[in-house]
């Protein structure tokens, strides 16, 4: 007899991610190391990072009273102002720039050997089986382990019921394992179809060790939709159990079809009952969350209640399941001694309890994150930028940035249209004595359409835009298309971590 936890819970990549470290995404932040604190967006309504430095200093860092004034920039090797090339800002004095932080000094020399961590490659989640309704379905490597376990256990049961099968019983048991996980897939597809009906994006479905998971990237907007989204999975499992029961009536008991149908009926019934238990991360926990949300009007209150019920459920499974098995309440004979079956039951209970406890904790962290996500605003986190032409020496570009109180450089063409962004890491890697001879174009990254983000983006919309086009810097523009500034992924990451650390 196999139990499965096909919860269908939304999982915006908690298991993938420090899934996209350069552009934080929920829930991976719960597992990542905490970098330096991010500036509080409320500290400066014009811009966010007013007193913070990045891991890789950019064109300039936030100034303090003891820092050199902009006119001292020539000490770093900048050419004389009389010799400088024309600034597009001079050519277009009416062109608005992003609001900015106070006066800036020269970028400090980075610590020797310090490098920004590379973005980890995104995992696919296993073997791709297909794309029903446009949603990829993956089979995780752990599924093959549990399929082998089901084949071995169910094959042993078949030996007692149908001894005449001989070694062929394991082939029948393997068929049962595949059919059972096909039922789990139907359970997850029910969640997926409901999510797509509510216009919620579904990243993927993954079949794994204990059932399946539908990775729904956004929360339902209302408690009613949340309830429906959670309930359709167990409902489909109950329907499948009923269909297998009806099919049993058409075959002879004690035959291979009869045993298979009975096993599938019982398995789907267990999946439905297990997922209806009222604790996160199970479907019943999401239903409880929806009810509390409806009563209190606060989704966070519903999450807290359902998560703590989930933790209590985990403790109950850990203690109660072995006791029920030992007492014979689940249909087997009571045992007075501790044997291998008792040890296996205790191990199964520990694994289930750990999954439920961890899932409840992740749900709490996700809820806290979503509560603070609106604080992440592109307009508050954007650095002021100055436009420079392609052949402008780096030292001259940095001098202009200091004079303007800016922390980023945008390379523009002869008409003042942005074409690329000067990368922070590239600036740091150029020694000061070389900066008068290095053009900014050699340090710039060409702008793609995805690297242009609106200054009005905030919260999940901002993170979605950054995840869609991974980069270290983004050009932030007004609705009119005018340059507002440059957004660093490192600044967003620090603000993200600080939001996660702030109590609800």
CSV table of C-alpha atoms in Angstrom, one decimal:
chain,number,residue,atom,x,y,z
A,1,UNK,CA,0.0,0.0,0.0
A,2,UNK,CA,1.5,3.3,-1.1
A,3,UNK,CA,0.8,6.7,0.3
A,4,UNK,CA,1.4,9.9,-1.7
A,5,UNK,CA,1.4,13.6,-1.0
A,6,UNK,CA,0.4,15.1,-4.3
A,7,UNK,CA,-0.3,18.4,-2.7
A,8,UNK,CA,-0.4,20.6,-5.8
A,9,UNK,CA,0.8,23.5,-3.7
A,10,UNK,CA,2.2,26.7,-5.4
A,11,UNK,CA,6.0,26.5,-5.2
A,12,UNK,CA,7.5,29.4,-7.0
A,13,UNK,CA,10.7,27.5,-7.2
A,14,UNK,CA,11.5,26.9,-3.6
A,15,UNK,CA,13.3,23.8,-4.6
A,16,UNK,CA,15.1,25.3,-7.5
A,17,UNK,CA,16.3,28.2,-6.6
A,18,UNK,CA,18.6,29.5,-4.9
A,19,UNK,CA,17.1,29.3,-8.2
A,20,UNK,CA,18.0,32.6,-9.8
A,21,UNK,CA,20.3,34.1,-7.3
A,22,UNK,CA,21.1,37.2,-9.2
A,23,UNK,CA,17.5,38.1,-9.4
A,24,UNK,CA,15.9,36.9,-6.2
A,25,UNK,CA,12.7,34.9,-6.5
A,26,UNK,CA,10.5,33.5,-3.8
A,27,UNK,CA,11.1,31.1,-2.0
A,28,UNK,CA,14.8,30.5,-2.6
A,29,UNK,CA,15.7,33.5,-0.5
A,30,UNK,CA,14.8,31.4,2.5
A,31,UNK,CA,17.8,29.2,1.8
A,32,UNK,CA,20.3,31.7,0.6
A,33,UNK,CA,23.1,33.2,2.7
A,34,UNK,CA,22.2,36.7,3.8
A,35,UNK,CA,24.4,39.4,2.1
A,36,UNK,CA,24.9,42.9,3.3
A,37,UNK,CA,21.7,44.7,4.3
A,38,UNK,CA,19.9,46.6,1.6
A,39,UNK,CA,18.9,50.3,1.9
A,40,UNK,CA,15.4,50.9,3.1
A,41,UNK,CA,13.4,52.2,0.2
A,42,UNK,CA,11.5,54.5,2.6
A,43,UNK,CA,14.7,56.3,3.6
A,44,UNK,CA,14.8,58.3,0.3
A,45,UNK,CA,11.7,58.6,-1.8
A,46,UNK,CA,13.7,59.7,-4.7
A,47,UNK,CA,15.9,56.6,-4.8
A,48,UNK,CA,16.7,53.5,-2.8
A,49,UNK,CA,20.3,52.8,-2.2
A,50,UNK,CA,21.5,56.1,-0.9
A,51,UNK,CA,24.0,54.9,1.7
A,52,UNK,CA,24.8,51.4,0.6
A,53,UNK,CA,27.7,50.1,-1.4
A,54,UNK,CA,27.4,47.1,-3.7
A,55,UNK,CA,29.5,44.0,-3.6
A,56,UNK,CA,31.2,45.3,-6.7
A,57,UNK,CA,31.4,49.1,-6.5
A,58,UNK,CA,30.0,50.8,-9.6
A,59,UNK,CA,30.9,54.1,-11.1
A,60,UNK,CA,30.7,55.6,-7.7
A,61,UNK,CA,29.5,54.9,-4.2
A,62,UNK,CA,27.4,56.9,-1.8
A,63,UNK,CA,29.2,59.8,-0.5
A,64,UNK,CA,29.9,60.8,3.1
A,65,UNK,CA,31.1,64.2,4.6
A,66,UNK,CA,34.7,62.9,4.6
A,67,UNK,CA,34.8,61.8,1.0
A,68,UNK,CA,36.5,63.8,-1.7
A,69,UNK,CA,34.3,66.3,-3.6
A,70,UNK,CA,33.5,65.9,-7.3
A,71,UNK,CA,36.2,68.4,-8.2
A,72,UNK,CA,38.8,66.1,-6.8
A,73,UNK,CA,38.0,63.5,-9.4
A,74,UNK,CA,41.0,64.4,-11.4
A,75,UNK,CA,43.2,62.9,-8.8
A,76,UNK,CA,42.1,59.5,-10.1
A,77,UNK,CA,43.5,60.3,-13.5
A,78,UNK,CA,40.6,62.0,-15.2
A,79,UNK,CA,41.5,64.4,-18.0
A,80,UNK,CA,41.2,68.1,-17.6
A,81,UNK,CA,37.6,69.3,-18.1
A,82,UNK,CA,38.7,71.6,-20.9
A,83,UNK,CA,39.8,68.5,-22.9
A,84,UNK,CA,36.7,66.4,-22.3
A,85,UNK,CA,34.5,65.2,-25.1
A,86,UNK,CA,31.0,66.6,-25.3
A,87,UNK,CA,28.4,65.1,-23.0
A,88,UNK,CA,25.1,64.2,-24.5
A,89,UNK,CA,23.6,65.8,-21.4
A,90,UNK,CA,25.1,69.1,-22.6
A,91,UNK,CA,23.7,68.5,-26.1
A,92,UNK,CA,20.3,67.8,-24.6
A,93,UNK,CA,20.0,69.9,-21.4
A,94,UNK,CA,16.2,69.3,-21.2
A,95,UNK,CA,16.7,65.5,-21.1
A,96,UNK,CA,15.6,64.4,-17.6
A,97,UNK,CA,17.8,62.1,-15.6
A,98,UNK,CA,16.9,59.9,-12.7
A,99,UNK,CA,16.7,61.4,-9.3
A,100,UNK,CA,19.8,60.6,-7.3
A,101,UNK,CA,21.7,60.3,-4.1
A,102,UNK,CA,24.0,62.9,-2.5
A,103,UNK,CA,27.5,63.7,-3.8
A,104,UNK,CA,29.6,60.7,-4.8
A,105,UNK,CA,33.3,59.9,-4.7
A,106,UNK,CA,35.6,57.6,-6.7
A,107,UNK,CA,34.8,53.9,-6.5
A,108,UNK,CA,36.9,52.1,-4.0
A,109,UNK,CA,39.3,49.4,-5.0
A,110,UNK,CA,37.5,46.0,-4.5
A,111,UNK,CA,38.9,43.4,-2.1
A,112,UNK,CA,41.5,41.3,-3.8
A,113,UNK,CA,40.1,38.2,-5.4
A,114,UNK,CA,36.5,39.1,-4.5
A,115,UNK,CA,34.1,38.2,-7.2
A,116,UNK,CA,30.4,38.3,-7.5
A,117,UNK,CA,28.9,34.9,-7.3
A,118,UNK,CA,27.8,33.5,-10.7
A,119,UNK,CA,24.2,32.8,-11.4
A,120,UNK,CA,23.6,29.1,-10.9
A,121,UNK,CA,22.2,27.3,-13.9
A,122,UNK,CA,18.4,26.7,-13.7
A,123,UNK,CA,17.5,23.0,-13.2
A,124,UNK,CA,14.9,21.5,-15.4
A,125,UNK,CA,13.5,19.2,-12.7
A,126,UNK,CA,14.1,15.8,-14.3
A,127,UNK,CA,13.0,14.0,-17.4
A,128,UNK,CA,10.5,15.9,-19.5
A,129,UNK,CA,7.5,13.7,-20.3
A,130,UNK,CA,5.3,16.2,-22.2
A,131,UNK,CA,3.5,19.5,-22.1
A,132,UNK,CA,-0.3,19.1,-21.4
A,133,UNK,CA,-2.0,22.4,-21.7
A,134,UNK,CA,1.4,24.0,-22.4
A,135,UNK,CA,2.7,23.1,-18.9
A,136,UNK,CA,5.9,20.9,-18.9
A,137,UNK,CA,5.6,17.7,-16.9
A,138,UNK,CA,8.9,16.4,-15.4
A,139,UNK,CA,9.7,13.1,-13.7
A,140,UNK,CA,12.3,13.7,-10.9
A,141,UNK,CA,15.1,11.1,-10.5
A,142,UNK,CA,13.6,10.2,-7.1
A,143,UNK,CA,10.6,8.8,-8.9
A,144,UNK,CA,12.6,5.9,-10.2
A,145,UNK,CA,13.6,5.0,-6.7
A,146,UNK,CA,10.0,5.0,-5.4
A,147,UNK,CA,8.8,3.2,-8.5
A,148,UNK,CA,11.3,0.4,-7.7
A,149,UNK,CA,10.2,0.4,-4.1
A,150,UNK,CA,6.5,0.1,-5.1
A,151,UNK,CA,7.4,-2.7,-7.6
A,152,UNK,CA,9.2,-4.6,-4.8
A,153,UNK,CA,6.5,-4.2,-2.1
A,154,UNK,CA,3.5,-4.7,-4.4
A,155,UNK,CA,5.2,-7.6,-6.1
A,156,UNK,CA,5.5,-9.3,-2.6
A,157,UNK,CA,1.8,-8.8,-2.0
A,158,UNK,CA,1.0,-10.3,-5.4
A,159,UNK,CA,3.0,-13.4,-4.5
A,160,UNK,CA,0.6,-14.0,-1.6
A,161,UNK,CA,-2.5,-13.3,-3.6
A,162,UNK,CA,-1.5,-14.7,-7.0
A,163,UNK,CA,1.4,-17.1,-6.5
A,164,UNK,CA,0.9,-18.6,-9.9
A,165,UNK,CA,2.3,-15.4,-11.5
A,166,UNK,CA,5.9,-16.3,-10.5
A,167,UNK,CA,8.4,-13.7,-11.6
A,168,UNK,CA,5.8,-12.0,-13.8
A,169,UNK,CA,4.4,-10.5,-10.6
A,170,UNK,CA,7.1,-7.8,-10.7
A,171,UNK,CA,6.0,-6.8,-14.2
A,172,UNK,CA,2.5,-6.4,-12.9
A,173,UNK,CA,3.7,-4.5,-9.9
A,174,UNK,CA,5.7,-2.1,-12.2
A,175,UNK,CA,2.5,-1.5,-14.2
A,176,UNK,CA,0.8,-0.7,-11.0
A,177,UNK,CA,3.5,1.9,-10.1
A,178,UNK,CA,3.2,3.6,-13.4
A,179,UNK,CA,-0.6,3.6,-13.3
A,180,UNK,CA,-0.6,5.0,-9.8
A,181,UNK,CA,1.7,7.9,-10.7
A,182,UNK,CA,-0.5,8.5,-13.8
A,183,UNK,CA,-3.3,9.0,-11.2
A,184,UNK,CA,-1.1,11.4,-9.3
A,185,UNK,CA,-0.5,13.3,-12.6
A,186,UNK,CA,-4.3,13.6,-13.0
A,187,UNK,CA,-4.5,15.0,-9.5
A,188,UNK,CA,-1.9,17.6,-10.4
A,189,UNK,CA,-3.5,18.4,-13.7
A,190,UNK,CA,-6.7,19.3,-11.9
A,191,UNK,CA,-4.7,22.0,-9.9
A,192,UNK,CA,-3.1,23.1,-13.2
A,193,UNK,CA,-6.3,23.5,-15.1
A,194,UNK,CA,-7.9,25.4,-12.2
A,195,UNK,CA,-4.9,27.7,-12.0
A,196,UNK,CA,-4.9,28.4,-15.8
A,197,UNK,CA,-8.7,29.0,-15.5
A,198,UNK,CA,-7.9,31.7,-12.9
A,199,UNK,CA,-5.1,33.1,-15.1
A,200,UNK,CA,-2.4,32.0,-12.7
A,201,UNK,CA,0.9,31.0,-14.4
A,202,UNK,CA,2.0,27.4,-13.8
A,203,UNK,CA,5.7,26.8,-14.2
A,204,UNK,CA,5.7,23.0,-14.3
A,205,UNK,CA,4.4,19.8,-12.8
A,206,UNK,CA,6.9,17.5,-11.2
A,207,UNK,CA,6.4,13.9,-10.2
A,208,UNK,CA,8.8,13.0,-7.4
A,209,UNK,CA,9.3,10.7,-4.4
A,210,UNK,CA,6.1,11.4,-2.5
A,211,UNK,CA,3.6,12.2,-5.2
A,212,UNK,CA,3.6,15.4,-7.3
A,213,UNK,CA,3.8,19.1,-7.1
A,214,UNK,CA,2.2,21.8,-9.3
A,215,UNK,CA,4.4,24.8,-9.3
A,216,UNK,CA,1.9,27.7,-9.5
A,217,UNK,CA,3.8,31.0,-9.6
A,218,UNK,CA,1.2,33.3,-8.0
A,219,UNK,CA,-1.3,33.2,-5.3
A,220,UNK,CA,-5.0,33.2,-5.9
A,221,UNK,CA,-6.5,36.7,-5.6
A,222,UNK,CA,-9.5,35.7,-3.5
A,223,UNK,CA,-10.1,33.1,-0.8
A,224,UNK,CA,-12.8,31.5,-2.9
A,225,UNK,CA,-10.4,30.9,-5.7
A,226,UNK,CA,-7.8,29.6,-3.3
A,227,UNK,CA,-10.3,27.1,-1.9
A,228,UNK,CA,-11.3,25.8,-5.4
A,229,UNK,CA,-7.7,25.6,-6.5
A,230,UNK,CA,-6.8,23.4,-3.5
A,231,UNK,CA,-10.0,21.3,-3.5
A,232,UNK,CA,-10.0,20.2,-7.2
A,233,UNK,CA,-7.0,17.9,-6.6
A,234,UNK,CA,-8.4,15.7,-3.9
A,235,UNK,CA,-11.8,15.8,-5.6
A,236,UNK,CA,-10.2,14.3,-8.8
A,237,UNK,CA,-8.5,11.6,-6.7
A,238,UNK,CA,-11.8,10.7,-5.1
A,239,UNK,CA,-13.4,10.5,-8.5
A,240,UNK,CA,-10.7,8.2,-9.7
A,241,UNK,CA,-11.1,6.0,-6.7
A,242,UNK,CA,-14.8,5.8,-7.5
A,243,UNK,CA,-14.1,4.9,-11.1
A,244,UNK,CA,-11.7,2.2,-10.2
A,245,UNK,CA,-14.3,0.8,-7.8
A,246,UNK,CA,-16.9,0.7,-10.5
A,247,UNK,CA,-14.4,-1.0,-12.8
A,248,UNK,CA,-13.7,-3.6,-10.1
A,249,UNK,CA,-17.4,-4.7,-10.4
A,250,UNK,CA,-16.9,-5.8,-14.0
A,251,UNK,CA,-13.9,-8.2,-13.4
A,252,UNK,CA,-13.4,-11.3,-11.4
A,253,UNK,CA,-11.9,-10.8,-7.9
A,254,UNK,CA,-8.6,-12.5,-7.4
A,255,UNK,CA,-7.4,-12.0,-10.9
A,256,UNK,CA,-4.7,-9.6,-12.1
A,257,UNK,CA,-7.1,-6.9,-13.3
A,258,UNK,CA,-9.1,-7.2,-10.1
A,259,UNK,CA,-6.0,-6.9,-7.9
A,260,UNK,CA,-4.7,-3.9,-10.0
A,261,UNK,CA,-8.0,-2.1,-9.9
A,262,UNK,CA,-8.4,-2.7,-6.1
A,263,UNK,CA,-4.8,-1.3,-5.5
A,264,UNK,CA,-5.5,1.8,-7.6
A,265,UNK,CA,-8.8,2.4,-5.9
A,266,UNK,CA,-7.2,2.2,-2.4
A,267,UNK,CA,-4.2,4.3,-3.5
A,268,UNK,CA,-6.3,7.1,-4.9
A,269,UNK,CA,-8.5,7.1,-1.8
A,270,UNK,CA,-5.4,7.4,0.4
A,271,UNK,CA,-4.1,10.3,-1.8
A,272,UNK,CA,-7.4,12.1,-1.5
A,273,UNK,CA,-7.7,11.6,2.3
A,274,UNK,CA,-4.1,12.5,3.0
A,275,UNK,CA,-4.3,15.7,1.0
A,276,UNK,CA,-7.5,16.7,2.7
A,277,UNK,CA,-5.8,16.8,6.1
A,278,UNK,CA,-6.1,20.5,7.3
A,279,UNK,CA,-2.5,21.6,7.4
A,280,UNK,CA,-0.1,23.3,5.0
A,281,UNK,CA,1.5,22.3,2.7
A,282,UNK,CA,-1.3,19.9,1.9
A,283,UNK,CA,-4.4,20.8,-0.1
A,284,UNK,CA,-6.5,20.6,3.0
A,285,UNK,CA,-4.2,23.2,4.6
A,286,UNK,CA,-4.7,25.5,1.7
A,287,UNK,CA,-8.5,25.0,2.1
A,288,UNK,CA,-8.2,25.9,5.8
A,289,UNK,CA,-6.1,29.0,4.9
A,290,UNK,CA,-8.9,30.1,2.5
A,291,UNK,CA,-11.5,29.7,5.2
A,292,UNK,CA,-9.6,31.7,7.7
A,293,UNK,CA,-8.7,34.3,5.1
A,294,UNK,CA,-12.4,34.6,4.3
A,295,UNK,CA,-13.4,35.0,7.9
A,296,UNK,CA,-10.6,37.4,8.9
A,297,UNK,CA,-10.1,39.2,5.6
A,298,UNK,CA,-6.3,38.6,6.1
A,299,UNK,CA,-4.5,36.1,3.9
A,300,UNK,CA,-1.5,36.2,6.3
A,301,UNK,CA,-3.6,35.2,9.2
A,302,UNK,CA,-4.9,32.2,7.2
A,303,UNK,CA,-1.4,31.1,6.3
A,304,UNK,CA,-0.2,31.3,9.9
A,305,UNK,CA,-3.2,29.3,11.2
A,306,UNK,CA,-2.8,26.6,8.5
A,307,UNK,CA,0.9,26.4,8.9
A,308,UNK,CA,0.8,25.8,12.6
A,309,UNK,CA,-1.9,23.2,12.1
A,310,UNK,CA,0.4,21.6,9.5
A,311,UNK,CA,3.2,21.5,12.1
A,312,UNK,CA,0.9,19.9,14.6
A,313,UNK,CA,-0.1,17.4,11.9
A,314,UNK,CA,3.5,16.5,11.3
A,315,UNK,CA,4.0,15.7,15.0
A,316,UNK,CA,0.8,13.6,14.9
A,317,UNK,CA,2.0,11.6,11.9
A,318,UNK,CA,5.5,11.1,13.4
A,319,UNK,CA,4.0,9.6,16.6
A,320,UNK,CA,0.6,8.3,15.6
A,321,UNK,CA,1.3,6.4,12.4
A,322,UNK,CA,3.7,3.8,13.9
A,323,UNK,CA,1.3,3.4,16.9
A,324,UNK,CA,-1.6,2.8,14.6
A,325,UNK,CA,0.3,0.2,12.6
A,326,UNK,CA,1.6,-1.5,15.7
A,327,UNK,CA,-1.9,-1.7,17.2
A,328,UNK,CA,-3.4,-3.2,14.0
A,329,UNK,CA,-5.9,-0.3,13.5
A,330,UNK,CA,-4.9,0.0,9.9
A,331,UNK,CA,-6.0,-3.6,9.0
A,332,UNK,CA,-2.9,-5.6,9.8
A,333,UNK,CA,-2.4,-7.8,12.8
A,334,UNK,CA,-1.1,-6.2,16.0
A,335,UNK,CA,2.5,-6.9,16.7
A,336,UNK,CA,4.1,-7.3,20.1
A,337,UNK,CA,7.7,-7.2,19.0
A,338,UNK,CA,9.7,-4.7,17.1
A,339,UNK,CA,10.5,-6.1,13.6
A,340,UNK,CA,11.6,-4.9,10.2
A,341,UNK,CA,8.0,-3.8,9.3
A,342,UNK,CA,7.8,-1.6,12.5
A,343,UNK,CA,11.1,0.0,11.6
A,344,UNK,CA,9.9,0.7,8.0
A,345,UNK,CA,6.7,2.2,9.4
A,346,UNK,CA,8.6,4.5,11.7
A,347,UNK,CA,10.9,5.5,8.8
A,348,UNK,CA,7.9,6.3,6.6
A,349,UNK,CA,6.3,8.3,9.4
A,350,UNK,CA,9.5,10.3,9.9
A,351,UNK,CA,9.8,11.1,6.2
A,352,UNK,CA,6.1,12.2,5.9
A,353,UNK,CA,6.4,14.3,9.1
A,354,UNK,CA,9.6,16.0,7.8
A,355,UNK,CA,7.9,16.8,4.5
A,356,UNK,CA,4.9,18.3,6.2
A,357,UNK,CA,6.9,20.2,8.8
A,358,UNK,CA,9.2,21.7,6.2
A,359,UNK,CA,6.4,22.5,3.8
A,360,UNK,CA,4.5,24.4,6.6
A,361,UNK,CA,7.7,26.4,7.4
A,362,UNK,CA,8.2,27.2,3.7
A,363,UNK,CA,4.6,28.4,3.4
A,364,UNK,CA,5.1,30.8,6.3
A,365,UNK,CA,8.3,32.2,4.7
A,366,UNK,CA,6.5,32.6,1.4
A,367,UNK,CA,3.6,34.4,3.0
A,368,UNK,CA,6.0,36.8,4.8
A,369,UNK,CA,7.8,37.4,1.5
A,370,UNK,CA,4.6,38.2,-0.4
A,371,UNK,CA,3.6,40.6,2.4
A,372,UNK,CA,6.7,42.6,1.9
A,373,UNK,CA,7.1,42.3,-1.8
A,374,UNK,CA,5.2,45.5,-2.6
A,375,UNK,CA,8.1,47.4,-0.9
A,376,UNK,CA,10.4,46.4,-3.8
A,377,UNK,CA,9.8,49.3,-6.2
A,378,UNK,CA,12.0,49.9,-9.3
A,379,UNK,CA,11.7,53.7,-8.8
A,380,UNK,CA,13.1,53.5,-5.3
A,381,UNK,CA,15.9,51.1,-6.0
A,382,UNK,CA,17.1,52.7,-9.2
A,383,UNK,CA,20.5,54.5,-9.4
A,384,UNK,CA,20.8,57.8,-11.1
A,385,UNK,CA,22.7,57.5,-14.4
A,386,UNK,CA,24.5,59.9,-16.7
A,387,UNK,CA,24.5,59.3,-20.5
A,388,UNK,CA,27.9,59.1,-22.2
A,389,UNK,CA,28.9,58.7,-25.8
A,390,UNK,CA,30.6,55.5,-27.1
A,391,UNK,CA,34.1,56.9,-27.3
A,392,UNK,CA,34.1,58.6,-23.9
A,393,UNK,CA,37.1,57.7,-21.8
A,394,UNK,CA,36.2,55.8,-18.6
A,395,UNK,CA,37.9,58.4,-16.4
A,396,UNK,CA,35.9,61.2,-18.0
A,397,UNK,CA,32.7,59.3,-17.7
A,398,UNK,CA,33.3,58.7,-13.9
A,399,UNK,CA,34.1,62.4,-13.5
A,400,UNK,CA,30.8,63.3,-15.0
A,401,UNK,CA,29.0,60.7,-12.8
A,402,UNK,CA,30.6,62.3,-9.7
A,403,UNK,CA,29.7,65.8,-10.8
A,404,UNK,CA,26.1,64.7,-11.3
A,405,UNK,CA,25.8,62.7,-8.2
A,406,UNK,CA,25.2,59.5,-10.2
A,407,UNK,CA,26.1,55.9,-9.7
A,408,UNK,CA,25.7,54.4,-13.2
A,409,UNK,CA,26.6,55.1,-16.8
A,410,UNK,CA,24.4,54.7,-19.9
A,411,UNK,CA,26.1,54.6,-23.3
A,412,UNK,CA,24.0,56.6,-25.9
A,413,UNK,CA,24.3,57.1,-29.6
A,414,UNK,CA,24.6,60.5,-31.4
A,415,UNK,CA,20.9,61.1,-31.0
A,416,UNK,CA,20.9,60.5,-27.3
A,417,UNK,CA,19.2,57.1,-27.5
A,418,UNK,CA,20.6,54.4,-25.0
A,419,UNK,CA,22.4,51.5,-26.7
A,420,UNK,CA,24.2,49.8,-23.8
A,421,UNK,CA,25.0,49.9,-20.1
A,422,UNK,CA,28.5,50.1,-18.5
A,423,UNK,CA,28.9,47.1,-16.2
A,424,UNK,CA,30.0,47.6,-12.6
A,425,UNK,CA,32.3,44.6,-12.6
A,426,UNK,CA,34.0,45.8,-15.7
A,427,UNK,CA,34.7,49.3,-14.2
A,428,UNK,CA,36.2,47.8,-11.1
A,429,UNK,CA,38.5,45.6,-13.2
A,430,UNK,CA,40.2,48.6,-14.9
A,431,UNK,CA,43.1,50.1,-13.0
A,432,UNK,CA,43.0,53.9,-12.4
A,433,UNK,CA,46.0,54.6,-14.5
A,434,UNK,CA,44.3,52.9,-17.5
A,435,UNK,CA,41.0,54.6,-17.2
A,436,UNK,CA,41.8,57.7,-19.4
A,437,UNK,CA,42.7,55.3,-22.3
A,438,UNK,CA,39.7,52.9,-22.0
A,439,UNK,CA,36.5,53.8,-23.8
A,440,UNK,CA,33.2,53.1,-22.1
A,441,UNK,CA,32.0,51.1,-25.1
A,442,UNK,CA,34.5,48.4,-24.2
A,443,UNK,CA,33.0,47.9,-20.8
A,444,UNK,CA,29.3,48.0,-21.9
A,445,UNK,CA,26.7,45.4,-22.4
A,446,UNK,CA,24.3,45.9,-25.3
A,447,UNK,CA,20.7,46.6,-24.3
A,448,UNK,CA,18.1,44.0,-25.2
A,449,UNK,CA,14.4,44.6,-25.0
A,450,UNK,CA,14.2,42.6,-21.8
A,451,UNK,CA,16.8,44.8,-20.1
A,452,UNK,CA,14.5,47.9,-20.4
A,453,UNK,CA,12.1,47.9,-17.4
A,454,UNK,CA,9.5,50.4,-16.4
A,455,UNK,CA,10.0,52.7,-13.4
A,456,UNK,CA,6.5,51.8,-12.3
A,457,UNK,CA,7.2,48.1,-11.7
A,458,UNK,CA,7.1,46.8,-8.2
A,459,UNK,CA,6.8,43.6,-6.2
A,460,UNK,CA,6.2,40.4,-8.1
A,461,UNK,CA,5.9,42.2,-11.4
A,462,UNK,CA,9.4,43.6,-11.0
A,463,UNK,CA,10.9,40.2,-10.0
A,464,UNK,CA,9.1,38.6,-13.0
A,465,UNK,CA,10.6,41.1,-15.4
A,466,UNK,CA,14.1,40.6,-14.0
A,467,UNK,CA,13.8,36.8,-14.0
A,468,UNK,CA,12.7,36.9,-17.6
A,469,UNK,CA,16.0,38.4,-18.8
A,470,UNK,CA,18.8,37.7,-16.4
A,471,UNK,CA,21.4,40.5,-16.2
A,472,UNK,CA,23.4,42.4,-13.7
A,473,UNK,CA,22.0,45.9,-14.7
A,474,UNK,CA,18.8,47.1,-16.3
A,475,UNK,CA,17.9,50.4,-17.9
A,476,UNK,CA,14.9,51.9,-16.1
A,477,UNK,CA,12.7,54.1,-18.3
A,478,UNK,CA,9.7,56.3,-17.8
A,479,UNK,CA,6.4,55.5,-19.5
A,480,UNK,CA,7.4,58.2,-22.1
A,481,UNK,CA,10.6,56.2,-22.9
A,482,UNK,CA,12.9,58.7,-21.2
A,483,UNK,CA,15.8,57.4,-19.1
A,484,UNK,CA,15.1,57.2,-15.4
A,485,UNK,CA,18.3,55.4,-14.3
A,486,UNK,CA,19.9,52.0,-13.9
A,487,UNK,CA,18.7,49.2,-11.7
A,488,UNK,CA,21.3,46.8,-10.3
A,489,UNK,CA,20.3,43.2,-9.6
A,490,UNK,CA,22.5,43.3,-6.5
A,491,UNK,CA,20.5,46.2,-5.1
A,492,UNK,CA,17.2,44.3,-5.7
A,493,UNK,CA,18.7,41.2,-4.1
A,494,UNK,CA,19.7,43.1,-0.9
A,495,UNK,CA,16.3,44.8,-0.7
A,496,UNK,CA,14.7,41.4,-1.1
A,497,UNK,CA,16.7,39.8,1.7
A,498,UNK,CA,16.0,42.8,4.0
A,499,UNK,CA,12.3,42.5,3.3
A,500,UNK,CA,12.5,38.8,4.2
A,501,UNK,CA,14.3,39.6,7.5
A,502,UNK,CA,11.7,42.2,8.5
A,503,UNK,CA,9.1,40.8,10.9
A,504,UNK,CA,5.5,40.6,9.6
